[in-house]
Coordinates of C-alpha atoms in Angstrom, one line a residue:
M1 CA -37.5 70.9 42.0
G2 CA -40.6 70.1 39.9
L3 CA -43.4 67.7 40.9
L4 CA -42.9 64.1 39.8
D5 CA -44.8 63.2 36.6
I6 CA -46.6 60.0 37.8
P7 CA -48.6 59.3 34.5
A8 CA -45.5 59.6 32.3
L9 CA -43.6 57.0 34.4
F10 CA -46.6 54.7 34.5
K11 CA -46.8 54.8 30.7
K12 CA -43.1 54.1 30.3
E13 CA -43.3 51.0 32.6
I14 CA -46.2 49.6 30.7
H15 CA -44.3 50.1 27.4
M16 CA -41.2 48.2 28.8
K17 CA -43.3 45.3 30.0
T18 CA -45.2 45.0 26.7
G19 CA -41.9 45.0 24.8
T20 CA -40.3 42.3 27.0
L21 CA -43.4 40.1 26.7
A22 CA -43.4 40.4 22.9
T23 CA -39.7 39.4 22.8
K24 CA -40.3 36.4 25.0
L25 CA -43.2 35.3 22.8
M26 CA -41.2 35.7 19.6
L27 CA -38.3 33.6 21.1
A28 CA -40.7 30.9 22.2
A29 CA -42.2 30.7 18.8
I30 CA -38.8 30.4 17.2
F31 CA -37.8 27.6 19.7
L32 CA -41.0 25.7 19.0
T33 CA -40.5 26.0 15.2
V34 CA -36.9 24.6 15.5
L35 CA -38.1 21.8 17.9
V36 CA -40.9 20.8 15.5
Y37 CA -38.4 20.8 12.5
F38 CA -35.9 18.5 14.3
G39 CA -38.8 16.3 15.5
V40 CA -40.2 15.8 12.0
S41 CA -36.7 15.2 10.6
T42 CA -35.9 12.6 13.3
A43 CA -39.2 10.8 12.7
A44 CA -38.6 10.8 9.0
Y45 CA -35.1 9.4 9.5
F46 CA -36.3 6.6 11.7
N47 CA -39.4 5.8 9.6
D48 CA -37.7 6.0 6.2
P49 CA -38.1 2.5 4.8
Y50 CA -35.2 2.9 2.4
T51 CA -31.5 2.9 3.2
T52 CA -28.8 3.2 0.5
T53 CA -25.1 3.0 0.2
V54 CA -22.6 3.4 -2.6
A55 CA -21.2 0.3 -4.3
Y56 CA -17.5 0.4 -5.0
G57 CA -14.7 -1.6 -6.6
F58 CA -12.9 -3.9 -4.2
V59 CA -10.4 -6.8 -4.2
G60 CA -11.3 -9.6 -1.7
E61 CA -8.5 -11.9 -0.7
D62 CA -8.5 -15.4 0.9
A63 CA -5.3 -15.1 2.9
V64 CA -3.7 -16.0 6.2
T65 CA -1.1 -14.0 8.1
V66 CA 2.1 -15.8 9.2
S67 CA 5.4 -15.0 10.8
G68 CA 8.7 -16.4 9.6
Y69 CA 12.3 -16.0 8.4
V70 CA 13.9 -14.9 5.1
V71 CA 16.7 -17.4 4.4
R72 CA 19.7 -16.9 2.1
D73 CA 23.0 -18.6 1.5
E74 CA 25.4 -16.2 3.3
E75 CA 28.9 -15.8 4.5
V76 CA 30.0 -13.3 7.2
L77 CA 33.0 -11.3 6.3
P78 CA 35.8 -11.1 9.0
E79 CA 35.7 -8.5 11.7
G80 CA 37.8 -5.5 10.9
G81 CA 37.4 -3.1 13.8
E82 CA 35.2 0.0 14.2
L83 CA 36.9 2.3 11.7
V84 CA 35.4 0.7 8.6
Y85 CA 34.2 2.3 5.3
S86 CA 31.9 0.1 3.2
S87 CA 32.8 0.8 -0.5
R88 CA 29.7 -1.1 -1.7
G89 CA 26.0 -0.3 -1.6
E90 CA 23.5 -2.6 0.0
G91 CA 22.7 -5.4 -2.4
E92 CA 25.4 -4.5 -4.9
R93 CA 26.9 -7.3 -6.9
V94 CA 30.7 -7.9 -6.3
G95 CA 33.0 -10.1 -8.2
R96 CA 35.4 -12.6 -6.6
G97 CA 38.3 -10.6 -5.0
G98 CA 36.5 -7.3 -5.3
T99 CA 37.0 -4.8 -2.5
V100 CA 33.9 -4.5 -0.2
A101 CA 35.3 -2.5 2.7
L102 CA 38.3 -0.5 3.9
V103 CA 39.6 -0.7 7.5
Y104 CA 41.5 2.4 8.7
P105 CA 44.1 2.4 11.5
T106 CA 43.0 5.6 13.2
A107 CA 39.9 7.8 13.4
Q108 CA 41.8 10.7 11.8
A109 CA 42.7 8.4 8.8
L110 CA 39.0 7.5 8.4
S111 CA 38.0 11.2 8.6
D112 CA 40.6 12.2 6.1
A113 CA 39.6 9.4 3.7
N114 CA 35.9 10.5 3.9
T115 CA 36.8 14.1 3.2
L116 CA 39.0 13.0 0.2
R117 CA 36.1 11.0 -1.2
D118 CA 33.7 13.9 -0.8
L119 CA 36.1 16.3 -2.5
T120 CA 36.8 13.9 -5.4
S121 CA 33.0 13.5 -5.9
Q122 CA 32.6 17.3 -6.0
L123 CA 35.5 17.6 -8.5
E124 CA 33.9 15.0 -10.8
Q125 CA 30.6 16.9 -10.7
L126 CA 32.2 20.3 -11.4
Q127 CA 34.2 18.8 -14.3
H128 CA 31.0 17.4 -15.7
A129 CA 29.3 20.8 -15.4
S130 CA 32.3 22.4 -17.2
S131 CA 31.9 20.0 -20.1
L132 CA 28.2 21.0 -20.6
A133 CA 27.6 23.5 -23.3
S134 CA 25.9 26.6 -22.0
G135 CA 22.5 27.5 -23.3
S136 CA 18.8 26.5 -23.1
R137 CA 19.3 22.9 -24.0
A138 CA 21.9 22.3 -21.2
S139 CA 19.7 24.2 -18.8
A140 CA 16.6 22.1 -19.7
R141 CA 18.6 18.9 -19.4
L142 CA 19.9 19.8 -15.9
D143 CA 16.4 21.0 -14.8
D144 CA 14.9 17.7 -15.9
E145 CA 17.6 15.8 -14.1
I146 CA 17.0 17.7 -10.9
A147 CA 13.2 17.2 -11.2
G148 CA 13.7 13.4 -11.7
A149 CA 16.1 13.1 -8.8
L150 CA 13.7 15.0 -6.5
A151 CA 10.8 12.7 -7.5
E152 CA 12.9 9.6 -6.9
F153 CA 14.1 11.0 -3.5
H154 CA 10.5 11.8 -2.4
G155 CA 9.3 8.4 -3.6
A156 CA 12.0 6.5 -1.7
L157 CA 11.2 8.4 1.5
A158 CA 7.5 7.7 1.1
E159 CA 8.2 4.0 0.8
G160 CA 10.6 3.9 3.7
G161 CA 13.6 2.8 1.5
L162 CA 16.5 4.5 3.3
T163 CA 19.1 3.0 1.0
A164 CA 17.3 4.1 -2.1
A165 CA 16.7 7.5 -0.5
G166 CA 20.4 8.0 0.1
E167 CA 21.3 7.2 -3.5
S168 CA 18.6 9.5 -4.8
G169 CA 19.8 12.3 -2.4
R170 CA 23.3 12.0 -3.7
S171 CA 22.0 12.3 -7.3
L172 CA 19.9 15.3 -6.3
R173 CA 22.9 17.1 -4.7
S174 CA 25.1 16.3 -7.7
A175 CA 22.5 17.7 -10.1
V176 CA 21.9 20.9 -8.1
L177 CA 25.7 21.5 -7.8
R178 CA 26.2 21.2 -11.5
R179 CA 23.2 23.4 -12.2
S180 CA 24.5 26.2 -9.9
Y181 CA 27.9 26.3 -11.7
A182 CA 27.2 25.4 -15.3
F183 CA 25.9 28.8 -16.3
S184 CA 27.6 31.3 -14.0
G185 CA 29.8 32.7 -16.8
D186 CA 32.1 34.5 -14.4
G187 CA 35.0 32.1 -14.2
G188 CA 33.9 30.8 -10.8
L189 CA 33.6 27.2 -12.1
E190 CA 37.2 26.9 -13.3
A191 CA 38.5 28.5 -10.2
S192 CA 36.5 26.1 -8.0
I193 CA 37.9 23.1 -10.0
A194 CA 41.5 24.3 -9.6
A195 CA 41.0 24.9 -5.8
L196 CA 39.5 21.4 -5.3
G197 CA 42.3 19.8 -7.3
E198 CA 44.9 21.5 -5.0
R199 CA 43.1 20.3 -1.8
I200 CA 42.8 16.8 -3.1
S201 CA 46.5 16.6 -4.0
A202 CA 47.5 17.9 -0.5
L203 CA 45.2 15.5 1.3
S204 CA 46.3 12.5 -0.8
A205 CA 49.9 13.2 0.0
S206 CA 49.3 13.2 3.7
A207 CA 46.9 10.2 3.8
E208 CA 47.9 7.1 5.8
T209 CA 48.7 4.1 3.7
D210 CA 48.2 1.5 6.4
V211 CA 44.7 0.6 5.2
V212 CA 43.3 -3.0 5.2
R213 CA 41.2 -4.0 2.3
V214 CA 38.4 -6.6 2.8
S215 CA 37.7 -8.6 -0.3
A216 CA 34.8 -10.8 -1.4
P217 CA 35.8 -14.5 -1.2
S218 CA 33.4 -15.3 -4.0
A219 CA 31.1 -13.5 -6.4
G220 CA 27.8 -12.4 -4.8
L221 CA 25.8 -9.6 -3.3
F222 CA 27.2 -7.5 -0.5
S223 CA 25.2 -6.6 2.6
G224 CA 26.4 -4.4 5.4
L225 CA 24.2 -6.1 8.0
V226 CA 25.2 -9.1 10.2
D227 CA 22.5 -10.5 12.5
G228 CA 23.7 -13.9 13.6
Y229 CA 21.3 -16.0 11.5
E230 CA 23.8 -16.4 8.7
T231 CA 25.0 -19.9 9.8
V232 CA 21.8 -20.9 11.7
L233 CA 19.5 -20.5 8.6
T234 CA 20.6 -21.9 5.3
R235 CA 18.5 -22.8 2.3
S236 CA 19.3 -26.4 2.4
G237 CA 19.0 -26.6 6.2
V238 CA 15.5 -25.2 6.5
L239 CA 14.3 -28.1 4.2
E240 CA 15.0 -30.5 7.1
L241 CA 13.2 -28.4 9.8
D242 CA 10.3 -29.9 11.8
P243 CA 8.1 -27.8 14.1
A244 CA 10.3 -28.4 17.1
G245 CA 13.4 -27.4 15.2
Y246 CA 11.6 -24.2 14.0
R247 CA 10.7 -23.2 17.5
A248 CA 14.3 -23.6 18.6
I249 CA 15.7 -21.1 16.0
A250 CA 17.9 -18.5 17.7
P251 CA 20.7 -16.3 16.4
E252 CA 24.4 -16.9 17.2
E253 CA 26.9 -14.3 18.3
A254 CA 28.4 -12.9 15.1
S255 CA 30.2 -9.7 14.0
G256 CA 31.9 -8.6 10.8
V257 CA 32.2 -5.8 8.3
G258 CA 29.2 -7.3 6.4
R259 CA 28.3 -10.4 4.6
M260 CA 28.3 -11.9 1.1
I261 CA 25.1 -13.4 -0.2
Y262 CA 25.5 -16.2 -2.8
G263 CA 23.3 -17.7 -5.5
S264 CA 20.2 -16.1 -7.1
G265 CA 17.4 -17.3 -4.9
W266 CA 16.1 -17.0 -1.3
S267 CA 13.5 -18.8 0.9
F268 CA 10.9 -17.9 3.4
V269 CA 10.3 -20.5 6.2
T270 CA 7.3 -20.3 8.5
L271 CA 5.2 -22.4 10.9
M272 CA 1.6 -22.7 9.7
R273 CA -1.5 -24.2 11.1
S274 CA -2.1 -27.7 9.6
E275 CA -5.5 -26.7 8.2
D276 CA -3.9 -23.8 6.3
A277 CA -0.9 -25.8 5.2
K278 CA -3.2 -28.5 3.7
R279 CA -4.4 -25.9 1.2
L280 CA -0.9 -25.8 -0.3
Q281 CA 0.8 -28.4 -2.5
E282 CA 4.5 -29.1 -2.7
G283 CA 5.8 -27.9 -6.0
G284 CA 2.8 -25.6 -6.5
S285 CA 2.8 -21.8 -6.3
V286 CA 1.1 -19.1 -4.2
R287 CA 1.3 -15.4 -3.7
L288 CA 3.3 -14.0 -0.8
R289 CA 3.1 -10.4 0.5
F290 CA 5.5 -9.1 3.1
Q291 CA 4.0 -6.5 5.4
T292 CA 7.2 -4.4 5.4
G293 CA 10.4 -4.2 3.4
L294 CA 9.3 -5.3 -0.1
D295 CA 6.5 -3.3 -1.7
R296 CA 5.2 -5.9 -4.1
D297 CA 3.4 -9.3 -4.2
L298 CA 5.6 -12.3 -5.0
T299 CA 4.7 -15.5 -6.7
V300 CA 6.7 -18.1 -4.8
K301 CA 7.1 -21.9 -5.0
V302 CA 5.9 -24.2 -2.2
E303 CA 9.3 -25.9 -1.6
R304 CA 8.4 -28.2 1.3
I305 CA 5.6 -29.0 3.8
S306 CA 6.8 -30.8 6.9
A307 CA 5.0 -33.5 8.9
E308 CA 2.4 -32.3 11.5
D309 CA 3.4 -31.7 15.1
G310 CA 0.9 -30.2 17.5
G311 CA -1.4 -29.0 14.8
R312 CA 1.5 -27.2 13.0
R313 CA 3.6 -27.7 10.0
V314 CA 6.8 -26.0 8.8
V315 CA 6.4 -24.6 5.3
V316 CA 9.2 -23.4 3.1
F317 CA 8.6 -21.1 0.1
S318 CA 11.3 -20.2 -2.4
S319 CA 11.8 -17.5 -5.0
E320 CA 14.5 -16.8 -7.6
K321 CA 13.6 -13.1 -8.0
Y322 CA 14.4 -9.9 -6.2
L323 CA 17.3 -11.2 -4.1
N324 CA 19.0 -7.8 -4.2
L325 CA 15.9 -6.3 -2.7
A326 CA 15.7 -8.8 0.1
T327 CA 19.2 -8.5 1.5
L328 CA 18.0 -6.7 4.7
L329 CA 14.9 -8.9 5.4
R330 CA 15.0 -11.5 8.1
R331 CA 12.1 -11.8 10.6
Q332 CA 9.0 -11.0 8.6
N333 CA 5.2 -11.0 9.0
A334 CA 3.6 -12.0 5.7
Q335 CA 0.3 -12.9 4.1
I336 CA -0.1 -16.1 2.2
I337 CA -2.7 -15.3 -0.4
F338 CA -4.6 -18.4 -1.6
D339 CA -7.0 -16.6 -3.9
S340 CA -8.3 -13.1 -4.7
H341 CA -11.4 -11.7 -6.4
D342 CA -11.8 -8.4 -8.0
G343 CA -15.4 -7.2 -8.0
I344 CA -17.9 -4.6 -6.7
R345 CA -18.4 -4.6 -3.0
V346 CA -22.0 -4.3 -1.7
P347 CA -23.5 -5.0 1.8
R348 CA -24.8 -8.5 2.3
S349 CA -28.3 -7.1 3.0
A350 CA -28.4 -5.6 -0.5
V351 CA -28.2 -8.9 -2.4
R352 CA -31.6 -10.4 -3.1
V353 CA -33.1 -13.2 -5.1
D354 CA -36.1 -12.0 -7.2
L355 CA -38.1 -12.9 -10.3
Q356 CA -37.3 -11.5 -13.7
E357 CA -39.6 -11.8 -16.7
I358 CA -38.4 -13.8 -19.7
V359 CA -38.6 -11.9 -22.9
D360 CA -38.2 -12.9 -26.5
E361 CA -35.9 -11.4 -29.2
S362 CA -38.3 -8.5 -29.8
G363 CA -38.4 -7.7 -26.1
Q364 CA -41.9 -9.0 -25.5
P365 CA -42.7 -11.2 -22.4
V366 CA -42.8 -14.9 -23.1
L367 CA -46.1 -16.3 -21.9
D368 CA -47.0 -19.7 -20.4
G369 CA -49.9 -21.9 -21.2
Q370 CA -52.3 -19.8 -19.1
G371 CA -51.1 -16.5 -20.7
N372 CA -49.0 -15.4 -17.8
P373 CA -45.5 -14.0 -18.3
K374 CA -42.8 -16.6 -17.6
T375 CA -40.2 -15.6 -15.0
K376 CA -37.0 -16.9 -13.6
S377 CA -35.1 -16.4 -10.4
V378 CA -32.4 -13.8 -10.6
T379 CA -29.8 -12.8 -8.0
G380 CA -29.4 -9.1 -8.0
V381 CA -29.3 -5.8 -6.1
Y382 CA -31.8 -2.9 -6.3
C383 CA -30.3 0.4 -7.2
L384 CA -31.8 3.9 -7.4
W385 CA -32.6 4.8 -11.0
G386 CA -33.9 8.3 -10.8
D387 CA -36.8 8.1 -8.3
T388 CA -37.4 4.3 -8.8
A389 CA -35.8 1.1 -7.8
R390 CA -34.2 -1.0 -10.6
L391 CA -33.0 -4.6 -10.2
K392 CA -29.5 -5.2 -11.5
P393 CA -28.6 -8.9 -11.9
V394 CA -25.3 -10.0 -10.4
K395 CA -23.3 -13.1 -9.7
V396 CA -21.6 -13.6 -6.4
L397 CA -17.8 -13.8 -6.4
W398 CA -16.8 -13.8 -2.8
Q399 CA -18.6 -13.6 0.6
E400 CA -17.6 -12.2 3.9
D401 CA -19.6 -11.7 7.1
E402 CA -20.4 -8.1 6.3
Y403 CA -20.1 -7.8 2.6
I404 CA -20.3 -9.6 -0.7
L405 CA -18.2 -9.1 -3.9
V406 CA -20.3 -9.3 -7.0
A407 CA -20.0 -8.8 -10.7
P408 CA -22.7 -8.1 -13.4
D409 CA -24.4 -11.3 -14.4
E410 CA -23.9 -11.4 -18.2
E411 CA -26.2 -14.4 -18.7
A412 CA -29.1 -12.6 -17.0
L413 CA -28.3 -9.3 -18.8
S414 CA -28.6 -11.1 -22.2
A415 CA -32.3 -11.4 -21.6
F416 CA -32.6 -7.7 -22.4
T417 CA -32.6 -7.3 -26.2
S418 CA -31.2 -3.8 -26.6
E419 CA -27.7 -2.6 -25.7
R420 CA -29.2 0.4 -23.9
A421 CA -31.4 -1.8 -21.8
R422 CA -28.5 -4.1 -20.9
E423 CA -26.2 -1.2 -19.9
G424 CA -29.0 0.3 -17.8
R425 CA -29.2 -2.9 -15.9
R426 CA -25.4 -3.3 -15.4
L427 CA -24.1 -2.8 -11.9
R428 CA -21.3 -0.3 -11.7
A429 CA -19.1 1.1 -9.0
G430 CA -20.7 4.3 -7.7
D431 CA -24.3 3.0 -8.0
Q432 CA -26.6 3.8 -5.1
V433 CA -27.6 0.4 -3.8
I434 CA -30.7 -0.1 -1.7
T435 CA -29.6 -2.0 1.4
A436 CA -32.8 -2.0 3.4
A437 CA -36.4 -1.5 2.4
A438 CA -39.8 -2.4 3.8
E439 CA -41.0 -3.3 0.3
V440 CA -39.1 -3.0 -3.0
Y441 CA -39.6 -4.3 -6.5
D442 CA -38.5 -3.4 -10.0
G443 CA -39.9 0.0 -10.9
K444 CA -41.2 0.9 -7.5
V445 CA -41.1 4.7 -6.8
V446 CA -38.9 5.2 -3.8
Q447 CA -38.3 9.0 -3.8

């Protein structure tokens, strides 16, 4: 064994300590740099005297939310048992004596009838496919039909319309089936038609004949839902309701294969606060928006406003439109919209009253007797225009606690003689609005 090299070890230890110290100093310098950066950024954030936000288009509404009942003139169709097939779609118009449902004696009879209906539908689709001429035109026509049915199906699902989705789904299946057979060219289409015809003939021969038909007593719209309000709520009856009678509304026991809806109109009855009901006038009109079930605003007539009881009044609205879309609606939350304003939404703190110079037709300031420019008070908002603040005159349309709806003030804009100047002062959706500033005036450099 050789002697231990003490000087070499000592030099190595000094080198390691020096390297470790340099690393620590470098890391400390980086940490201090980051700390200073965030400190300066934070101070700048809190000391920045200018705060901006984006103005955007908005519709403000003066409305109240109520709860009430949709009322129609209805008749419950008689009970027919559990083995019922409804031959009419929801809201479909049926003539007097028209069949609305079939009642089957056994579960097997109902199953066989459903199978027969499916086979018959398939046969009709295949026969239609057979009648189409092969070629690019027929192909394009079927492709367009499939695309349209798919779009309708997707739209119905997105809107929550299950009835419409079911109809669109059937149309989509029909179009896809016809497309799959129309251009096979191998005789498969004719063979399938023949096979389906044989199955239909065999099933029709063995089908039970003891089937009860349920017919419409009078012409109207068919609905497959029975909820017990059919005799409790009538369009003439709700016109006599007072607040006590409204609070006592309750459904009766009822059952049936469906109901017939008569007439062309429907009503909506609700209990409103007296201060809200006083804003309405019998015979007048107002906008009504259901929160679910009907995806559109309705202009309805104020049919009746009852006497006050306990700070409440019964209000009846009526409409002669969209009865076929309202057949499933009953207990509904809705908005009564008294007024609406379409404008540009800005924070309340952004709206200011400032002075604007009066100019003549040539764009020169108009002077008073002392030679000073004449000014007038203008309501407006300051917006970023490059690196300066620019006053854009506005008129107030609607106010809420946190925001104001405004529109460009055309009268104030007319003080600017050139079209370019007027357009540069016109507030638009997307403008950067100054909402807070220690000091701001027209032309002040802010950036």
